[in-house]
mmCIF file of C-alpha atoms and ligand atoms in Angstrom:
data_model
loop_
_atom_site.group_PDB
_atom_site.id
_atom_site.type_symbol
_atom_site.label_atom_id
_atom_site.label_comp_id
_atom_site.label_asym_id
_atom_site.label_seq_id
_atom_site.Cartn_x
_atom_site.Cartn_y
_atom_site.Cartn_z
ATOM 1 C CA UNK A 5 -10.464 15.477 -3.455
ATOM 2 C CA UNK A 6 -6.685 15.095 -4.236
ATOM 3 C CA UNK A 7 -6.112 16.742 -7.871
ATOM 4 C CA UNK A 8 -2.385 16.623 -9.218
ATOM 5 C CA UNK A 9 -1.827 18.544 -12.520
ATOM 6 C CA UNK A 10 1.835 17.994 -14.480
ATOM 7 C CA UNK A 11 3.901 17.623 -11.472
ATOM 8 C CA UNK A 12 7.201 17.746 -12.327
ATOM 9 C CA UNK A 13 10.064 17.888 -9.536
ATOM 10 C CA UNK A 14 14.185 17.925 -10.334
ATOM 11 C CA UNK A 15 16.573 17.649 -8.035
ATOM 12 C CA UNK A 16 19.707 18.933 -9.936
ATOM 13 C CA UNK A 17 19.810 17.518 -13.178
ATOM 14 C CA UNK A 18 17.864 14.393 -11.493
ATOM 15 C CA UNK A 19 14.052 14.671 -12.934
ATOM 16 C CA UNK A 20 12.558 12.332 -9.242
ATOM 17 C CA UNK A 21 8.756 13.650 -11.005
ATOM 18 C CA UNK A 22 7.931 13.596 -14.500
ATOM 19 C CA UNK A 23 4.410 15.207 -15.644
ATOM 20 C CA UNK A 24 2.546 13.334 -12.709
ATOM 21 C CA UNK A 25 -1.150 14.092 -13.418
ATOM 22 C CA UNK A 26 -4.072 11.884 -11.302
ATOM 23 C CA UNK A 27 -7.205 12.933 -8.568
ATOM 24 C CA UNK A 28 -7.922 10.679 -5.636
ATOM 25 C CA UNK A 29 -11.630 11.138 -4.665
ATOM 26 C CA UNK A 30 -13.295 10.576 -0.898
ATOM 27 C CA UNK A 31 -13.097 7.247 -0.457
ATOM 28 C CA UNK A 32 -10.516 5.672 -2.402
ATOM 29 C CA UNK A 33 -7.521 4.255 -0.301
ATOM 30 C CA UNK A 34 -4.591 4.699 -3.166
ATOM 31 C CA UNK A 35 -1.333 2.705 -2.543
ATOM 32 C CA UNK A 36 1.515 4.160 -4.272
ATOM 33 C CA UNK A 37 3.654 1.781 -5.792
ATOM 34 C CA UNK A 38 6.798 1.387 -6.733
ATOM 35 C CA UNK A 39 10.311 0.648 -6.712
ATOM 36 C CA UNK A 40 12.892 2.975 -4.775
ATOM 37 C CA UNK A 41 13.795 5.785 -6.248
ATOM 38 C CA UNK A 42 10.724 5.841 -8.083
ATOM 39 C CA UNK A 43 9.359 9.314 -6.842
ATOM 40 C CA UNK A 44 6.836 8.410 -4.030
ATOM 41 C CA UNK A 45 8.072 10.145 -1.376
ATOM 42 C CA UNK A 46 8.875 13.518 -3.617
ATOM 43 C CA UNK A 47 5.231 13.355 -4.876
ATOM 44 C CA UNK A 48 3.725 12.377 -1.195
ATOM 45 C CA UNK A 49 5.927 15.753 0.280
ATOM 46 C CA UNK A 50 5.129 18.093 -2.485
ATOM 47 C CA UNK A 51 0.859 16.608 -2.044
ATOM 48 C CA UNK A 52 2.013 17.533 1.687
ATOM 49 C CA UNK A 53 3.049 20.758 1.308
ATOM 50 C CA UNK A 54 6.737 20.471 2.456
ATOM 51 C CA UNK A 55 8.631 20.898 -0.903
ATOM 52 C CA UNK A 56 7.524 23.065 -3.605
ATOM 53 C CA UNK A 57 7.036 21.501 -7.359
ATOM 54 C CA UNK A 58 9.335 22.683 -10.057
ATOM 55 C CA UNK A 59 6.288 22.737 -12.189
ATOM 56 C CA UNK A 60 2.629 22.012 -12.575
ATOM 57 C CA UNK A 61 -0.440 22.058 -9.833
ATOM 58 C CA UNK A 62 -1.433 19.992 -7.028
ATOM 59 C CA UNK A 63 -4.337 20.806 -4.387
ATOM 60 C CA UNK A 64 -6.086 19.409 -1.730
ATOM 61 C CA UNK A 65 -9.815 19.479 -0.949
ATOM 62 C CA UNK A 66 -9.967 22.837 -3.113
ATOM 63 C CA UNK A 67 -7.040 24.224 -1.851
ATOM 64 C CA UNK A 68 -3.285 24.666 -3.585
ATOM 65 C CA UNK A 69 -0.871 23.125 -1.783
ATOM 66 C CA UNK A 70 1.666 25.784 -2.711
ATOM 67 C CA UNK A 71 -0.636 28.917 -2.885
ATOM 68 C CA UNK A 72 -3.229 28.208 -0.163
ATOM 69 C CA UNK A 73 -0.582 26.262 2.211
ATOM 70 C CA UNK A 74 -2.840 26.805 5.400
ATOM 71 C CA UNK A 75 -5.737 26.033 4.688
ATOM 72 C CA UNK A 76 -4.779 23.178 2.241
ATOM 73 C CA UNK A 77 -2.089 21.566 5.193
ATOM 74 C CA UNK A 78 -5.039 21.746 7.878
ATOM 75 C CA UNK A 79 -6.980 18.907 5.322
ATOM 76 C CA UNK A 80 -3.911 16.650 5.425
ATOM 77 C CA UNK A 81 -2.352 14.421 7.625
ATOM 78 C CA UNK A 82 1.075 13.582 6.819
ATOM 79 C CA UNK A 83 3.157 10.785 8.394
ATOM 80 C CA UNK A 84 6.515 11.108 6.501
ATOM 81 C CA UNK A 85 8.932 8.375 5.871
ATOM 82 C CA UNK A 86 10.403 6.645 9.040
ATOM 83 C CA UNK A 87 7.748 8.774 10.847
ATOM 84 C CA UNK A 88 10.672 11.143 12.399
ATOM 85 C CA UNK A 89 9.766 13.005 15.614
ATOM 86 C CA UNK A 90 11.158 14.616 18.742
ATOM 87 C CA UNK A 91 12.822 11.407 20.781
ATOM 88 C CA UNK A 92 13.558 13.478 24.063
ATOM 89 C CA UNK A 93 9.921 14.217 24.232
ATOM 90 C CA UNK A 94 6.678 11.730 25.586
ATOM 91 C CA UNK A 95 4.156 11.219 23.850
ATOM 92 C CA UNK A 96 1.935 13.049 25.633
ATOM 93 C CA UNK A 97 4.244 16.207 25.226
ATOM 94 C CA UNK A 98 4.300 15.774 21.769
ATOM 95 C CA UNK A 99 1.267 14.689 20.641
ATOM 96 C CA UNK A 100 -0.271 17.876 23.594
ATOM 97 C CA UNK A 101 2.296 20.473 20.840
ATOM 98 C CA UNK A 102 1.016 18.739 17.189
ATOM 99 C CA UNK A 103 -2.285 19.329 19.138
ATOM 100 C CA UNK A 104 -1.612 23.118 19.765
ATOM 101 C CA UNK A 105 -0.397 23.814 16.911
ATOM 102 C CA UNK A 106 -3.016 22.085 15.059
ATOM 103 C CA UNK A 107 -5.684 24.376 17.059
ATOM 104 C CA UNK A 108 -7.125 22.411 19.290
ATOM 105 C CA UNK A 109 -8.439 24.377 22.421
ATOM 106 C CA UNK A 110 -10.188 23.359 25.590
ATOM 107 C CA UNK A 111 -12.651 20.144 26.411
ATOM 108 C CA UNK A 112 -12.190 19.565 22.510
ATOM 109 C CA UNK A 113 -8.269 19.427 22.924
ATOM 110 C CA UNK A 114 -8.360 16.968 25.923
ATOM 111 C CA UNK A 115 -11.050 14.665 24.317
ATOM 112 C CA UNK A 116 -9.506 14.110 20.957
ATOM 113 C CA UNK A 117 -5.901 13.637 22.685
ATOM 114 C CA UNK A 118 -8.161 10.448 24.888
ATOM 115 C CA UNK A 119 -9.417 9.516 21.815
ATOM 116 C CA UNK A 120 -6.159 8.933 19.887
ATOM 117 C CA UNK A 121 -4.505 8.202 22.620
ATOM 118 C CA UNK A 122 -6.861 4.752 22.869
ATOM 119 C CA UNK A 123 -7.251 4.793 19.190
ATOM 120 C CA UNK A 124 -3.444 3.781 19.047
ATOM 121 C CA UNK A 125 -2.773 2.275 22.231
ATOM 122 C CA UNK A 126 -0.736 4.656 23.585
ATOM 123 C CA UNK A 127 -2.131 4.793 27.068
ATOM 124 C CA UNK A 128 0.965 3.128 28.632
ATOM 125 C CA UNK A 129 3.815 4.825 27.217
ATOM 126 C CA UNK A 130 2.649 8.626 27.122
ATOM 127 C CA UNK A 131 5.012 9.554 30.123
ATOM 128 C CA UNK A 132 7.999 7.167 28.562
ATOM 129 C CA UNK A 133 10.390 9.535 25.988
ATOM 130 C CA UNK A 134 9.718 8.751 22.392
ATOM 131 C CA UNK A 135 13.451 7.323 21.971
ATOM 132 C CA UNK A 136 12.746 4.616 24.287
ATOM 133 C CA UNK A 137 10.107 3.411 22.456
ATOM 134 C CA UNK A 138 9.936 0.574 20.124
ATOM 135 C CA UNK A 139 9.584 0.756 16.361
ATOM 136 C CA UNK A 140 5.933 -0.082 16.664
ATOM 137 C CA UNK A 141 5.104 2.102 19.219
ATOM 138 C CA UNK A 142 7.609 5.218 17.398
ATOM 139 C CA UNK A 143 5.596 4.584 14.213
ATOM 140 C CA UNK A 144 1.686 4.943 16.187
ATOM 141 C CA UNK A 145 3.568 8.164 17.692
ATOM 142 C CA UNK A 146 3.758 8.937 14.262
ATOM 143 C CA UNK A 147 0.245 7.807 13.291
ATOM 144 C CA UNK A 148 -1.009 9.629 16.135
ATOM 145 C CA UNK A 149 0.530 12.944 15.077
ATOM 146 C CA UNK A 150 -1.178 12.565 11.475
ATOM 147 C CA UNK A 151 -4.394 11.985 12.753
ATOM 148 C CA UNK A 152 -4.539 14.347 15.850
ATOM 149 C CA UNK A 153 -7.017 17.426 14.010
ATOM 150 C CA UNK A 154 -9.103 14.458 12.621
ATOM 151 C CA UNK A 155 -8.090 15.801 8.505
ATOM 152 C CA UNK A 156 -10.300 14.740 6.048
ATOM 153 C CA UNK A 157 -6.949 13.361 3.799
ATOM 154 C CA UNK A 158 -3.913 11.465 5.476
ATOM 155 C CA UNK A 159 -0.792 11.003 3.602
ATOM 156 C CA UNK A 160 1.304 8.240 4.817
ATOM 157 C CA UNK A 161 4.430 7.265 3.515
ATOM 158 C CA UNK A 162 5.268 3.519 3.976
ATOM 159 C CA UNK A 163 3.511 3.189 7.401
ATOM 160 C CA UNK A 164 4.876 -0.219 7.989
ATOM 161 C CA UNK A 165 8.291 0.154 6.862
ATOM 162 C CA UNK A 166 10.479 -2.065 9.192
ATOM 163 C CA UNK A 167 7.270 -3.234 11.603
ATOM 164 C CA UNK A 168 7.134 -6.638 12.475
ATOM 165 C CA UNK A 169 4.247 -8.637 11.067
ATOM 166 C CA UNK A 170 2.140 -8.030 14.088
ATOM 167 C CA UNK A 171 2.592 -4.421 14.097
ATOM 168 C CA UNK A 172 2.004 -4.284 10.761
ATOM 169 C CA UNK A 173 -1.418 -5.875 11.023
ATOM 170 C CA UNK A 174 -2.708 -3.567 13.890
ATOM 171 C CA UNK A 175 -1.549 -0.471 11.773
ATOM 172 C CA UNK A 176 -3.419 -1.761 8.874
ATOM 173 C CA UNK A 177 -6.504 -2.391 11.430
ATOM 174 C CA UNK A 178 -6.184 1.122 12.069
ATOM 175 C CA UNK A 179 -5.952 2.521 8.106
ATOM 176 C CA UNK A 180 -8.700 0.172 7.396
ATOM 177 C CA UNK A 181 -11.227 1.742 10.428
ATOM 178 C CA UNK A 182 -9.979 4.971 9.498
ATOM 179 C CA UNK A 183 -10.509 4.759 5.233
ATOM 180 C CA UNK A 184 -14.143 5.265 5.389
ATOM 181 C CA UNK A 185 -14.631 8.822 6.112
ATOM 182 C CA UNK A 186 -11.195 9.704 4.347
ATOM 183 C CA UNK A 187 -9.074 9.588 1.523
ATOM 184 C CA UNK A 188 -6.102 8.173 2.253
ATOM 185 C CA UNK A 189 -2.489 7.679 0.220
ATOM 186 C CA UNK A 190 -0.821 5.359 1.104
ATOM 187 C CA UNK A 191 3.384 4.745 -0.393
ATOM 188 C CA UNK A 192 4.393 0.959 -0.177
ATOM 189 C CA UNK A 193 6.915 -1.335 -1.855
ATOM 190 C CA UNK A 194 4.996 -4.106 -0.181
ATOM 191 C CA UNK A 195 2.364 -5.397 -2.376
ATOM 192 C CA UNK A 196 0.683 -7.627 0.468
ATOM 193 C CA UNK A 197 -0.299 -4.306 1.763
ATOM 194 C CA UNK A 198 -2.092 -2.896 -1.288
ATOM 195 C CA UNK A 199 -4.068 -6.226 -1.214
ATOM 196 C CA UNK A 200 -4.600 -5.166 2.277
ATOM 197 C CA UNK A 201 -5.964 -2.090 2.281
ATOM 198 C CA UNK A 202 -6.068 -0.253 -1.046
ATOM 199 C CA UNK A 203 -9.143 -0.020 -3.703
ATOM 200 C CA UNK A 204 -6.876 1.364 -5.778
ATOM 201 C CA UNK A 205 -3.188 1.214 -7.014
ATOM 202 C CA UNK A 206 -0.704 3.703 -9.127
ATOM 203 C CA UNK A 207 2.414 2.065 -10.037
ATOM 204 C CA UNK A 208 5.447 4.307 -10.485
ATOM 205 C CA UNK A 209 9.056 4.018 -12.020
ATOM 206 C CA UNK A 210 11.010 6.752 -12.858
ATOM 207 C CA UNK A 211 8.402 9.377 -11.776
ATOM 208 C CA UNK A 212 6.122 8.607 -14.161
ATOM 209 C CA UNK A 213 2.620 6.148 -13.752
ATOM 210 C CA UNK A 214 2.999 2.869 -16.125
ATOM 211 C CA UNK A 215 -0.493 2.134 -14.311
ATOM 212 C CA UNK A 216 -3.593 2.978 -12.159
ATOM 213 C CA UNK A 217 -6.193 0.638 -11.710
ATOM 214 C CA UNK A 218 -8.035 -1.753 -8.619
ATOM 215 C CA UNK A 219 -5.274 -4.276 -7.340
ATOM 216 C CA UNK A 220 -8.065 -6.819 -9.161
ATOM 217 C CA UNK A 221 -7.648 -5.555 -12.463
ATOM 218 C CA UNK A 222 -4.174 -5.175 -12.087
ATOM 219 C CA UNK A 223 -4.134 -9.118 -11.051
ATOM 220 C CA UNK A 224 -6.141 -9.702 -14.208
ATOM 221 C CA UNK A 225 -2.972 -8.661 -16.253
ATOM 222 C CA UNK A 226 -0.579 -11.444 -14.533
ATOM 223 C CA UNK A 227 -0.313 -14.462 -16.373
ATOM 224 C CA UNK A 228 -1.483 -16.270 -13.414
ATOM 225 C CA UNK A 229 -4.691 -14.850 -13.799
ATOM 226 C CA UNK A 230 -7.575 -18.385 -14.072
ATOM 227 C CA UNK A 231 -4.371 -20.422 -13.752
ATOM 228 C CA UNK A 232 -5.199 -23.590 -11.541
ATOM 229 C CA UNK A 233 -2.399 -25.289 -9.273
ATOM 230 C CA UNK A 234 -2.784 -28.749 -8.148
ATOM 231 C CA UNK A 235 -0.835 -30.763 -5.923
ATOM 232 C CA UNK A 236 -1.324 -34.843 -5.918
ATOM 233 C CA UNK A 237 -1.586 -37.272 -2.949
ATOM 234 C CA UNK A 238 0.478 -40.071 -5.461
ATOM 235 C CA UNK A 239 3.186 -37.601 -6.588
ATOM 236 C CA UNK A 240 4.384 -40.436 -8.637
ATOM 237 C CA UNK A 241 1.463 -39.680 -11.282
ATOM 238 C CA UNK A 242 3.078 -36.334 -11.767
ATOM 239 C CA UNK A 243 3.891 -37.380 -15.218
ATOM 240 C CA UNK A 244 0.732 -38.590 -16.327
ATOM 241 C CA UNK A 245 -1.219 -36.302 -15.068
ATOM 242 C CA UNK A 246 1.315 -33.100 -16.769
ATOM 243 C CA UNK A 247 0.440 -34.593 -19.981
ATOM 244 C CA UNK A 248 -3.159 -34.934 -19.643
ATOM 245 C CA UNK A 249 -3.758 -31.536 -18.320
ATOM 246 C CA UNK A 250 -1.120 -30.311 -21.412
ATOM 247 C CA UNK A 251 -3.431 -31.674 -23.477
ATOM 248 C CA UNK A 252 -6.965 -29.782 -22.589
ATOM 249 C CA UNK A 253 -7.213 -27.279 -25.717
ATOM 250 C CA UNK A 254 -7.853 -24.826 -22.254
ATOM 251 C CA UNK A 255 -4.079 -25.060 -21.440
ATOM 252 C CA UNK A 256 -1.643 -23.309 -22.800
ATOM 253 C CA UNK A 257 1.289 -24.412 -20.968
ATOM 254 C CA UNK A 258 1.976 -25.656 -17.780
ATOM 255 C CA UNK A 259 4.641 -25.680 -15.160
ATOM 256 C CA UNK A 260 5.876 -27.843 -12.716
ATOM 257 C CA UNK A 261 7.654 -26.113 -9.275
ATOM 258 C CA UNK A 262 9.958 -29.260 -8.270
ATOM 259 C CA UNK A 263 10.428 -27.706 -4.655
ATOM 260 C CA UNK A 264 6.929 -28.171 -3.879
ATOM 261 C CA UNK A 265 5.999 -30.948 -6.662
ATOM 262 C CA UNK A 266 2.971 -28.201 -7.277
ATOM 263 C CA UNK A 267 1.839 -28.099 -11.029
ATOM 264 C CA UNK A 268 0.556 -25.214 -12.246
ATOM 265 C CA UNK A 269 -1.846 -24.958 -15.551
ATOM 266 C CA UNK A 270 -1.648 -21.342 -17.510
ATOM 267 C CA UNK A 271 -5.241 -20.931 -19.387
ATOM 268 C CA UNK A 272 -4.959 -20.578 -23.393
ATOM 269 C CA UNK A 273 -5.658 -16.906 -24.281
ATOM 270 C CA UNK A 274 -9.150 -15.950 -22.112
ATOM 271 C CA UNK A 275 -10.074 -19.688 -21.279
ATOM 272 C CA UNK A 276 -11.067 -21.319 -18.139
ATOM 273 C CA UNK A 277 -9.532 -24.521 -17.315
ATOM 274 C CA UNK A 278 -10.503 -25.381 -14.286
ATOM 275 C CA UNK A 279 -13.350 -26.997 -15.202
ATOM 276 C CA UNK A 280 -11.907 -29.212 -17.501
ATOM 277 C CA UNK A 281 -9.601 -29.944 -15.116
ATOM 278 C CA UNK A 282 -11.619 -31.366 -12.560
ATOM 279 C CA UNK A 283 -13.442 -33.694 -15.050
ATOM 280 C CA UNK A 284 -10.225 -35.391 -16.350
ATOM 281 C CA UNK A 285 -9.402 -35.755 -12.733
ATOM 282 C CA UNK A 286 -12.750 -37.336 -12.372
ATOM 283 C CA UNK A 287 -12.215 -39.408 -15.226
ATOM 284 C CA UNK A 288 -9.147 -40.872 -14.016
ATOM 285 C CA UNK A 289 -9.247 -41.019 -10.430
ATOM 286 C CA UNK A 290 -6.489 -38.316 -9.958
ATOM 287 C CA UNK A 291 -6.553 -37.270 -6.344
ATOM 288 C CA UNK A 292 -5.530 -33.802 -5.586
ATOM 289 C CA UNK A 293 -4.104 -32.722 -2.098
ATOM 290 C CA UNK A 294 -4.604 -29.488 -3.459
ATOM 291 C CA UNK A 295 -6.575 -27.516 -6.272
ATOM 292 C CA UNK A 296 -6.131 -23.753 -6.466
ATOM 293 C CA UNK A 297 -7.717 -21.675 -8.693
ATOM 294 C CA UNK A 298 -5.199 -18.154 -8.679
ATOM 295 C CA UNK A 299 -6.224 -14.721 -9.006
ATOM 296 C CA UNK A 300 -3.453 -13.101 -10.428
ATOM 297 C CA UNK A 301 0.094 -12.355 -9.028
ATOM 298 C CA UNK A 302 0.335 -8.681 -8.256
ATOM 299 C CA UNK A 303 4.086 -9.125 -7.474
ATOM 300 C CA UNK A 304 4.632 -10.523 -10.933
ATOM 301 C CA UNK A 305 2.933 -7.641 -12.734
ATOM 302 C CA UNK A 306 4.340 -5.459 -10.872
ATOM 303 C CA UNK A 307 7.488 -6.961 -12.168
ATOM 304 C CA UNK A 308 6.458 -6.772 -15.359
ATOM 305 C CA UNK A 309 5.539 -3.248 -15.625
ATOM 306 C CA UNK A 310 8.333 -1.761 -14.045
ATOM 307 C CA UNK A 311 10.598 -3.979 -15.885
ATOM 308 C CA UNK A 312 13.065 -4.409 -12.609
ATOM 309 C CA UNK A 313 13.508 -0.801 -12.681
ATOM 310 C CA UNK A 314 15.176 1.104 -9.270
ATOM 311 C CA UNK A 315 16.987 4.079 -9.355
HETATM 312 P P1 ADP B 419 10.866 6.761 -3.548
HETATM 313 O O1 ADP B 419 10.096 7.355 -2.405
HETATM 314 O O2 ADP B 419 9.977 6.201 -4.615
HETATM 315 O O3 ADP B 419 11.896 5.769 -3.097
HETATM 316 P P2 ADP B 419 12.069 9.387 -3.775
HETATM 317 O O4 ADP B 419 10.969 10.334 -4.073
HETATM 318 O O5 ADP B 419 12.582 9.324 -2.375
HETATM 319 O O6 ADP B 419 11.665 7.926 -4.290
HETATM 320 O O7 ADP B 419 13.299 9.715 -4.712
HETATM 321 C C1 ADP B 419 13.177 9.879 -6.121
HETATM 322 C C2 ADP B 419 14.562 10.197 -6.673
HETATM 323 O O8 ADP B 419 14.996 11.461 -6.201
HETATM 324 C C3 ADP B 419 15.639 9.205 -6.219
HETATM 325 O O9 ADP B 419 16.546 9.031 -7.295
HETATM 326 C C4 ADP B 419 16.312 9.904 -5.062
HETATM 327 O O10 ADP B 419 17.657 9.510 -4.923
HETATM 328 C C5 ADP B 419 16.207 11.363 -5.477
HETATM 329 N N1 ADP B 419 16.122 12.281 -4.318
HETATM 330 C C6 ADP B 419 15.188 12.249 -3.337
HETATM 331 N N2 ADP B 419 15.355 13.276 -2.476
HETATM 332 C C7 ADP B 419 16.436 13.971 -2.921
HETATM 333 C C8 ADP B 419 17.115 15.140 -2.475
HETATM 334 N N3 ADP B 419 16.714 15.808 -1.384
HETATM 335 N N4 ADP B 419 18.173 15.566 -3.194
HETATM 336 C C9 ADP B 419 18.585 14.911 -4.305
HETATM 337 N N5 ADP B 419 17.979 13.812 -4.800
HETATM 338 C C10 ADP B 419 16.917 13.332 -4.128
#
């Protein structure tokens, strides 16, 4: 369990945490959201251990993070922002040190270095110095590091910053295996990766949370939510068919994207249109290319709820 009590963190006369109160239980995979400057990577070092809170409590598993450093630290893995490490060193030397001082002694020490060795696929770089490496491969390093004393809480702090889509997706492979037996934090400004991987999301602006809820719920809030988007094979009915759908007491409004020549039908307040959709289409032989029933835009609410805000 993750418990955070009042956090509040200045830098100077610069409040980057505001009375940040929330518990992440085992389980939950949390993304972190928000725009920059908003106070992720404060709360994510201060959860971590590595900068003390101006005020209130946080602790990990039991333990304060401040008070009970040791004990709380050897819970957590941490993979801070860019995932900095030694570049004149291999992996092998480096990951062989996090191991040491982690603990790790003997057959033990040697089997868990195979294990996320494989677990990252770093088996053909371990003798190559970390500098040399690629972004991807500089960012498992990192990974590998967090993981290496198996903790029961890893703390990672935008994991795929600057990966290339590829990358990205084997990371998230590996946050995905990993989520069951942990709880895991994860910081993001990307919201395709909360859809990704997190149960759970905390949007933050300003250091403060403006929401915490399931990505799902949080979809339910965009106006896209039971909207329906339909393309047609005879674009040339465009017209016709606007003003019919317009017309369902369902619809509240609709919207046409001329780049695409998609139209897209908002539900009146709690309605379903899609239904009545699909009959009048019926009824007068529209054919759609396309018919999309959306979720919910997280992007948009997340829009929304931060109101544009960066520091
Ligand atoms: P995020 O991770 O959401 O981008 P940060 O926690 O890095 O946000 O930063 C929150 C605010 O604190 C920002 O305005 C940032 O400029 C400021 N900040 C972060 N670290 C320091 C520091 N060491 N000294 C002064 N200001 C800082």
């Amino acid at each position: 369990m993750i418990l955070c009590q009042n956090l509040t963190k200045r830098y100077g006369p610069l409040l980057a945490v505001d009375d940040l109160s929330f518990q992440v239980a085992p389980g939950e995979v949390l993304g972190f959201l928000g725009p920059n400057g908003a106070g992720k990577s404060t709360t994510m070092r201060i959860l971590a251990g590595f900068l003390p809170a101006n005020s209130g409590k946080a602790s990990v598993c039991g333990f304060d993070v401040e008070t009970e450093a040791t004990e709380a630290k050897r819970r957590i893995g941490y993979l801070p922002e860019g995932a900095p490490s030694y570049p004149e060193m291999t992996p092998r030397s480096f990951l062989e040190f996090v191991a040491d001082i982690r603990g790790l002694t003997g057959a033990h020490r040697k089997n868990r270095l195979d294990e996320v060795y494989g677990l990252l696929h770093l088996e053909h770089v371990l003798g190559q110095t970390i500098d040399t490496l690629s972004k991807g491969y500089k960012r498992r390093v990192g990974l590998a590091q967090a993981i290496v004393h198996d903790p029961e809480v890893l703390i990672l702090d935008e994991p795929t910053d600057g990966l290339d889509p590829n990358q990205k997706h084997e990371v998230r492979q590996l946050i995905n295996q990993m989520s069951q037996k942990k709880i895991i934090v994860i910081s993001t400004h990307l919201l395709e990766e909360v859809d990704a991987l997190c149960n759970r999301a905390i949007i933050i602006a300003h250091g403060r949370i403006l929401a915490d809820d399931t990505p799902e719920k949080l979809e339910t809030r965009s106006r896209f939510h039971n909207a329906v988007s339909v393309k047609l094979v005879d674009s040339s009915q465009i017209e016709a068919v606007r003003n019919g759908i317009e017309a369902l007491p369902e619809v509240a409004s609709t919207e046409l994207d001329a780049q695409s020549d998609r139209l897209t039908a908002f539900p009146a307040n709690g309605q379903l249109p899609l239904a009545a959709i699909t009959d009048l289409a019926a009824k007068n032989d529209w054919e759609f290319s396309e018919l999309h029933l959306e979720s919910g835009r997280l992007d948009e609410v997340f829009r929304t709820i931060t109101g544009g805000a960066s520091a």
